[in-house]
Amino acid sequence: MKSFCAWDDETLVLNILSTPSAKLNAIGKPKGNQLKVSVTTAPVAGRATDHMVKFLAEVFGVSAKDIEVVFARMNINKQLRIKSPKMLPAVISKHLSQDMKMFNKPNL
């Protein structure tokens, strides 16, 4: 994937650069082909990833079970698949709207 996000049918695929043990849970700016996501949980036994999935589930308006960690559960470089997101954060919506003709997906 050349971008930090792309559609695969109704599933949003995200490349994530995660920052555990942060002061706030937050979605940051893109960095190359990854989106920065910070979470407050320490990186112990995958807990930071679990916390990130719960945080992103709220942001995207889905349940945690609708988010699949494709790879790197215990690494800062991750890929996630979000099934049928109900909402999109501004940074993702803006990026996808620039490529809307190529992806042929409606704005959420």
CSV table of N, CA and C in Angstrom, one decimal:
chain,number,residue,atom,x,y,z
A,1,MET,N,0.9,-1.2,0.0
A,1,MET,CA,0.0,0.0,0.0
A,1,MET,C,0.9,1.2,0.0
A,2,LYS,N,0.7,2.1,-1.0
A,2,LYS,CA,1.5,3.3,-1.1
A,2,LYS,C,1.1,4.5,-0.2
A,3,SER,N,-0.1,4.4,0.3
A,3,SER,CA,-0.7,5.4,1.2
A,3,SER,C,-0.9,4.9,2.6
A,4,PHE,N,-1.2,5.8,3.5
A,4,PHE,CA,-1.5,5.3,4.9
A,4,PHE,C,-2.9,4.7,5.0
A,5,CYS,N,-3.7,4.9,4.0
A,5,CYS,CA,-5.1,4.4,4.0
A,5,CYS,C,-5.6,4.1,2.6
A,6,ALA,N,-6.5,3.1,2.5
A,6,ALA,CA,-7.1,2.7,1.3
A,6,ALA,C,-8.3,1.9,1.5
A,7,TRP,N,-9.2,1.9,0.6
A,7,TRP,CA,-10.4,1.1,0.7
A,7,TRP,C,-10.2,-0.3,0.1
A,8,ASP,N,-10.7,-1.3,0.7
A,8,ASP,CA,-10.8,-2.6,0.1
A,8,ASP,C,-12.2,-3.0,0.2
A,9,ASP,N,-13.0,-2.7,-0.8
A,9,ASP,CA,-14.4,-2.9,-0.8
A,9,ASP,C,-15.0,-2.0,0.3
A,10,GLU,N,-15.7,-2.5,1.3
A,10,GLU,CA,-16.2,-1.7,2.4
A,10,GLU,C,-15.3,-1.7,3.6
A,11,THR,N,-14.1,-2.1,3.4
A,11,THR,CA,-13.2,-2.2,4.6
A,11,THR,C,-12.1,-1.1,4.4
A,12,LEU,N,-11.8,-0.3,5.4
A,12,LEU,CA,-10.8,0.6,5.4
A,12,LEU,C,-9.5,0.0,5.9
A,13,VAL,N,-8.4,0.1,5.1
A,13,VAL,CA,-7.1,-0.5,5.5
A,13,VAL,C,-6.2,0.7,5.9
A,14,LEU,N,-5.7,0.6,7.1
A,14,LEU,CA,-4.8,1.6,7.7
A,14,LEU,C,-3.4,1.1,8.0
A,15,ASN,N,-2.4,1.8,7.6
A,15,ASN,CA,-1.0,1.6,8.1
A,15,ASN,C,-0.8,2.5,9.2
A,16,ILE,N,-0.4,2.0,10.4
A,16,ILE,CA,-0.3,2.8,11.6
A,16,ILE,C,1.1,2.8,12.1
A,17,LEU,N,1.6,4.0,12.6
A,17,LEU,CA,2.8,4.1,13.3
A,17,LEU,C,2.3,4.5,14.7
A,18,SER,N,2.4,3.5,15.7
A,18,SER,CA,1.8,3.8,17.0
A,18,SER,C,2.8,4.3,18.0
A,19,THR,N,2.3,5.1,18.9
A,19,THR,CA,3.1,5.6,20.0
A,19,THR,C,2.4,5.2,21.3
A,20,PRO,N,2.9,4.1,22.0
A,20,PRO,CA,2.3,3.8,23.3
A,20,PRO,C,2.8,4.7,24.4
A,21,SER,N,2.2,4.6,25.6
A,21,SER,CA,2.6,5.4,26.7
A,21,SER,C,2.6,6.9,26.5
A,22,ALA,N,1.7,7.4,25.6
A,22,ALA,CA,1.6,8.8,25.3
A,22,ALA,C,0.7,9.5,26.4
A,23,LYS,N,0.7,10.8,26.4
A,23,LYS,CA,-0.1,11.6,27.3
A,23,LYS,C,-1.6,11.5,27.0
A,24,LEU,N,-1.9,11.4,25.7
A,24,LEU,CA,-3.3,11.4,25.2
A,24,LEU,C,-3.5,10.3,24.2
A,25,ASN,N,-4.7,9.8,24.1
A,25,ASN,CA,-5.1,9.0,23.0
A,25,ASN,C,-5.4,9.9,21.8
A,26,ALA,N,-4.7,9.8,20.7
A,26,ALA,CA,-4.9,10.8,19.6
A,26,ALA,C,-4.5,10.2,18.3
A,27,ILE,N,-5.2,10.7,17.2
A,27,ILE,CA,-4.8,10.4,15.9
A,27,ILE,C,-4.0,11.6,15.4
A,28,GLY,N,-2.8,11.4,14.9
A,28,GLY,CA,-2.0,12.4,14.5
A,28,GLY,C,-2.0,12.6,13.0
A,29,LYS,N,-0.9,13.1,12.5
A,29,LYS,CA,-0.7,13.4,11.1
A,29,LYS,C,-0.1,12.2,10.4
A,30,PRO,N,-0.3,12.1,9.1
A,30,PRO,CA,0.4,11.0,8.3
A,30,PRO,C,2.0,11.3,8.4
A,31,LYS,N,2.7,10.2,8.4
A,31,LYS,CA,4.1,10.2,8.3
A,31,LYS,C,4.5,9.2,7.2
A,32,GLY,N,4.8,9.7,6.0
A,32,GLY,CA,5.1,8.7,4.9
A,32,GLY,C,3.8,7.9,4.6
A,33,ASN,N,3.9,6.6,4.6
A,33,ASN,CA,2.8,5.8,4.3
A,33,ASN,C,2.1,5.2,5.6
A,34,GLN,N,2.3,5.9,6.7
A,34,GLN,CA,1.7,5.5,8.0
A,34,GLN,C,1.0,6.7,8.6
A,35,LEU,N,0.0,6.4,9.4
A,35,LEU,CA,-0.8,7.4,10.2
A,35,LEU,C,-0.3,7.3,11.6
A,36,LYS,N,0.1,8.4,12.2
A,36,LYS,CA,0.5,8.3,13.6
A,36,LYS,C,-0.8,8.2,14.5
A,37,VAL,N,-0.7,7.2,15.5
A,37,VAL,CA,-1.8,7.1,16.5
A,37,VAL,C,-1.1,6.9,17.8
A,38,SER,N,-1.5,7.7,18.8
A,38,SER,CA,-0.9,7.6,20.1
A,38,SER,C,-1.9,7.1,21.1
A,39,VAL,N,-1.5,6.2,22.0
A,39,VAL,CA,-2.3,5.7,23.1
A,39,VAL,C,-1.6,5.8,24.4
A,40,THR,N,-2.4,5.9,25.5
A,40,THR,CA,-1.9,6.1,26.8
A,40,THR,C,-1.3,4.9,27.5
A,41,THR,N,-1.7,3.7,27.0
A,41,THR,CA,-1.4,2.4,27.6
A,41,THR,C,0.1,2.1,27.3
A,42,ALA,N,0.7,1.4,28.2
A,42,ALA,CA,2.1,1.0,28.0
A,42,ALA,C,2.1,-0.3,27.1
A,43,PRO,N,3.2,-0.4,26.4
A,43,PRO,CA,3.3,-1.6,25.5
A,43,PRO,C,3.7,-2.9,26.2
A,44,VAL,N,2.8,-3.4,26.9
A,44,VAL,CA,3.1,-4.7,27.7
A,44,VAL,C,2.1,-5.7,27.2
A,45,ALA,N,2.6,-6.8,26.7
A,45,ALA,CA,1.8,-8.0,26.3
A,45,ALA,C,0.6,-7.6,25.4
A,46,GLY,N,0.9,-6.7,24.5
A,46,GLY,CA,-0.2,-6.3,23.5
A,46,GLY,C,-1.3,-5.4,24.0
A,47,ARG,N,-1.1,-4.9,25.2
A,47,ARG,CA,-2.2,-4.1,25.8
A,47,ARG,C,-2.4,-2.8,25.1
A,48,ALA,N,-1.3,-2.2,24.6
A,48,ALA,CA,-1.3,-0.9,23.9
A,48,ALA,C,-2.1,-1.1,22.6
A,49,THR,N,-1.9,-2.2,21.9
A,49,THR,CA,-2.7,-2.5,20.7
A,49,THR,C,-4.1,-2.7,21.0
A,50,ASP,N,-4.4,-3.5,22.1
A,50,ASP,CA,-5.8,-3.7,22.5
A,50,ASP,C,-6.5,-2.3,22.8
A,51,HIS,N,-5.8,-1.4,23.5
A,51,HIS,CA,-6.3,-0.1,23.8
A,51,HIS,C,-6.5,0.7,22.5
A,52,MET,N,-5.6,0.6,21.6
A,52,MET,CA,-5.7,1.4,20.3
A,52,MET,C,-6.9,0.9,19.6
A,53,VAL,N,-7.2,-0.4,19.5
A,53,VAL,CA,-8.3,-0.9,18.8
A,53,VAL,C,-9.6,-0.4,19.4
A,54,LYS,N,-9.7,-0.4,20.8
A,54,LYS,CA,-10.9,0.2,21.4
A,54,LYS,C,-11.1,1.7,21.2
A,55,PHE,N,-10.0,2.4,21.2
A,55,PHE,CA,-10.0,3.9,20.9
A,55,PHE,C,-10.4,4.1,19.5
A,56,LEU,N,-9.8,3.4,18.5
A,56,LEU,CA,-10.2,3.6,17.1
A,56,LEU,C,-11.6,3.1,16.8
A,57,ALA,N,-12.1,2.1,17.5
A,57,ALA,CA,-13.5,1.7,17.4
A,57,ALA,C,-14.5,2.8,17.7
A,58,GLU,N,-14.2,3.6,18.7
A,58,GLU,CA,-15.0,4.7,19.1
A,58,GLU,C,-14.9,5.8,18.0
A,59,VAL,N,-13.7,6.1,17.5
A,59,VAL,CA,-13.5,7.1,16.5
A,59,VAL,C,-14.2,6.8,15.2
A,60,PHE,N,-14.2,5.5,14.8
A,60,PHE,CA,-14.8,5.1,13.5
A,60,PHE,C,-16.2,4.7,13.7
A,61,GLY,N,-16.8,4.6,14.9
A,61,GLY,CA,-18.2,4.3,15.1
A,61,GLY,C,-18.5,2.8,14.8
A,62,VAL,N,-17.5,2.0,15.1
A,62,VAL,CA,-17.7,0.5,15.0
A,62,VAL,C,-17.4,-0.2,16.3
A,63,SER,N,-17.6,-1.5,16.4
A,63,SER,CA,-17.2,-2.2,17.6
A,63,SER,C,-15.8,-2.7,17.4
A,64,ALA,N,-15.2,-3.0,18.5
A,64,ALA,CA,-13.8,-3.4,18.5
A,64,ALA,C,-13.6,-4.7,17.7
A,65,LYS,N,-14.6,-5.5,17.6
A,65,LYS,CA,-14.5,-6.8,16.8
A,65,LYS,C,-14.5,-6.5,15.3
A,66,ASP,N,-14.9,-5.3,14.9
A,66,ASP,CA,-14.9,-4.9,13.5
A,66,ASP,C,-13.5,-4.4,13.1
A,67,ILE,N,-12.5,-4.4,14.0
A,67,ILE,CA,-11.2,-3.9,13.6
A,67,ILE,C,-10.3,-5.1,13.8
A,68,GLU,N,-9.6,-5.5,12.7
A,68,GLU,CA,-8.7,-6.6,12.6
A,68,GLU,C,-7.2,-6.0,12.6
A,69,VAL,N,-6.4,-6.5,13.5
A,69,VAL,CA,-5.0,-6.2,13.4
A,69,VAL,C,-4.3,-7.3,12.5
A,70,VAL,N,-4.0,-6.8,11.3
A,70,VAL,CA,-3.5,-7.7,10.2
A,70,VAL,C,-2.1,-8.2,10.6
A,71,PHE,N,-1.2,-7.2,11.0
A,71,PHE,CA,0.1,-7.7,11.4
A,71,PHE,C,0.7,-6.7,12.4
A,72,ALA,N,1.7,-7.1,13.1
A,72,ALA,CA,2.5,-6.3,14.1
A,72,ALA,C,1.7,-6.0,15.4
A,73,ARG,N,1.0,-7.0,15.9
A,73,ARG,CA,0.3,-6.7,17.2
A,73,ARG,C,1.2,-6.2,18.3
A,74,MET,N,2.5,-6.6,18.3
A,74,MET,CA,3.4,-6.2,19.3
A,74,MET,C,4.6,-5.4,18.8
A,75,ASN,N,4.2,-4.6,17.8
A,75,ASN,CA,5.2,-3.7,17.1
A,75,ASN,C,4.6,-2.4,16.9
A,76,ILE,N,5.3,-1.3,16.7
A,76,ILE,CA,4.8,0.0,16.5
A,76,ILE,C,4.2,0.2,15.1
A,77,ASN,N,4.7,-0.6,14.2
A,77,ASN,CA,4.3,-0.5,12.8
A,77,ASN,C,3.2,-1.6,12.6
A,78,LYS,N,2.0,-1.1,12.3
A,78,LYS,CA,0.8,-2.0,12.3
A,78,LYS,C,0.0,-1.8,11.0
A,79,GLN,N,-0.8,-2.8,10.6
A,79,GLN,CA,-1.8,-2.6,9.6
A,79,GLN,C,-3.1,-3.1,10.2
A,80,LEU,N,-4.1,-2.2,10.1
A,80,LEU,CA,-5.5,-2.5,10.6
A,80,LEU,C,-6.5,-2.5,9.5
A,81,ARG,N,-7.5,-3.4,9.6
A,81,ARG,CA,-8.6,-3.4,8.7
A,81,ARG,C,-9.9,-3.1,9.5
A,82,ILE,N,-10.6,-2.0,9.1
A,82,ILE,CA,-11.8,-1.6,9.8
A,82,ILE,C,-13.0,-1.8,8.9
A,83,LYS,N,-13.8,-2.7,9.3
A,83,LYS,CA,-15.0,-3.1,8.5
A,83,LYS,C,-16.1,-2.1,8.6
A,84,SER,N,-16.5,-1.6,7.5
A,84,SER,CA,-17.6,-0.6,7.3
A,84,SER,C,-17.6,0.5,8.4
A,85,PRO,N,-16.6,1.4,8.4
A,85,PRO,CA,-16.6,2.5,9.3
A,85,PRO,C,-17.8,3.4,9.1
A,86,LYS,N,-18.3,3.8,10.2
A,86,LYS,CA,-19.5,4.7,10.2
A,86,LYS,C,-19.1,6.2,10.1
A,87,MET,N,-17.9,6.5,10.6
A,87,MET,CA,-17.3,7.8,10.7
A,87,MET,C,-15.9,7.8,10.2
A,88,LEU,N,-15.3,8.9,9.7
A,88,LEU,CA,-13.9,9.0,9.4
A,88,LEU,C,-13.3,10.2,10.0
A,89,PRO,N,-12.2,10.1,10.7
A,89,PRO,CA,-11.5,11.3,11.2
A,89,PRO,C,-11.1,12.2,10.0
A,90,ALA,N,-11.0,13.5,10.3
A,90,ALA,CA,-10.7,14.5,9.3
A,90,ALA,C,-9.5,14.2,8.4
A,91,VAL,N,-8.4,13.7,9.1
A,91,VAL,CA,-7.2,13.5,8.3
A,91,VAL,C,-7.4,12.4,7.3
A,92,ILE,N,-8.2,11.4,7.6
A,92,ILE,CA,-8.5,10.3,6.7
A,92,ILE,C,-9.5,10.7,5.6
A,93,SER,N,-10.5,11.4,6.0
A,93,SER,CA,-11.5,11.9,5.1
A,93,SER,C,-10.9,12.8,4.0
A,94,LYS,N,-10.0,13.7,4.5
A,94,LYS,CA,-9.4,14.6,3.6
A,94,LYS,C,-8.5,13.9,2.6
A,95,HIS,N,-7.7,12.9,3.1
A,95,HIS,CA,-6.9,12.1,2.2
A,95,HIS,C,-7.7,11.4,1.2
A,96,LEU,N,-8.7,10.7,1.6
A,96,LEU,CA,-9.5,9.9,0.7
A,96,LEU,C,-10.3,10.8,-0.3
A,97,SER,N,-10.7,12.0,0.1
A,97,SER,CA,-11.4,12.8,-0.8
A,97,SER,C,-10.5,13.3,-1.9
A,98,GLN,N,-9.2,13.4,-1.7
A,98,GLN,CA,-8.3,13.7,-2.7
A,98,GLN,C,-8.2,12.6,-3.8
A,99,ASP,N,-8.4,11.4,-3.3
A,99,ASP,CA,-8.3,10.3,-4.2
A,99,ASP,C,-9.7,9.7,-4.5
A,100,MET,N,-10.7,10.4,-4.3
A,100,MET,CA,-12.1,9.9,-4.4
A,100,MET,C,-12.4,9.3,-5.8
A,101,LYS,N,-12.0,9.9,-6.8
A,101,LYS,CA,-12.2,9.4,-8.2
A,101,LYS,C,-11.6,8.1,-8.4
A,102,MET,N,-10.4,7.9,-7.9
A,102,MET,CA,-9.6,6.7,-8.1
A,102,MET,C,-10.3,5.6,-7.3
A,103,PHE,N,-10.7,5.9,-6.0
A,103,PHE,CA,-11.3,4.8,-5.2
A,103,PHE,C,-12.8,4.6,-5.4
A,104,ASN,N,-13.5,5.7,-6.0
A,104,ASN,CA,-14.9,5.6,-6.3
A,104,ASN,C,-15.7,5.2,-5.1
A,105,LYS,N,-15.4,5.9,-3.9
A,105,LYS,CA,-16.1,5.6,-2.7
A,105,LYS,C,-16.8,6.9,-2.2
A,106,PRO,N,-18.0,6.8,-1.7
A,106,PRO,CA,-18.7,8.0,-1.2
A,106,PRO,C,-18.1,8.5,0.1
A,107,ASN,N,-18.2,9.8,0.3
A,107,ASN,CA,-17.7,10.4,1.6
A,107,ASN,C,-18.6,9.9,2.7
A,108,LEU,N,-18.0,9.6,3.8
A,108,LEU,CA,-18.8,9.2,5.0
A,108,LEU,C,-19.0,10.4,5.9
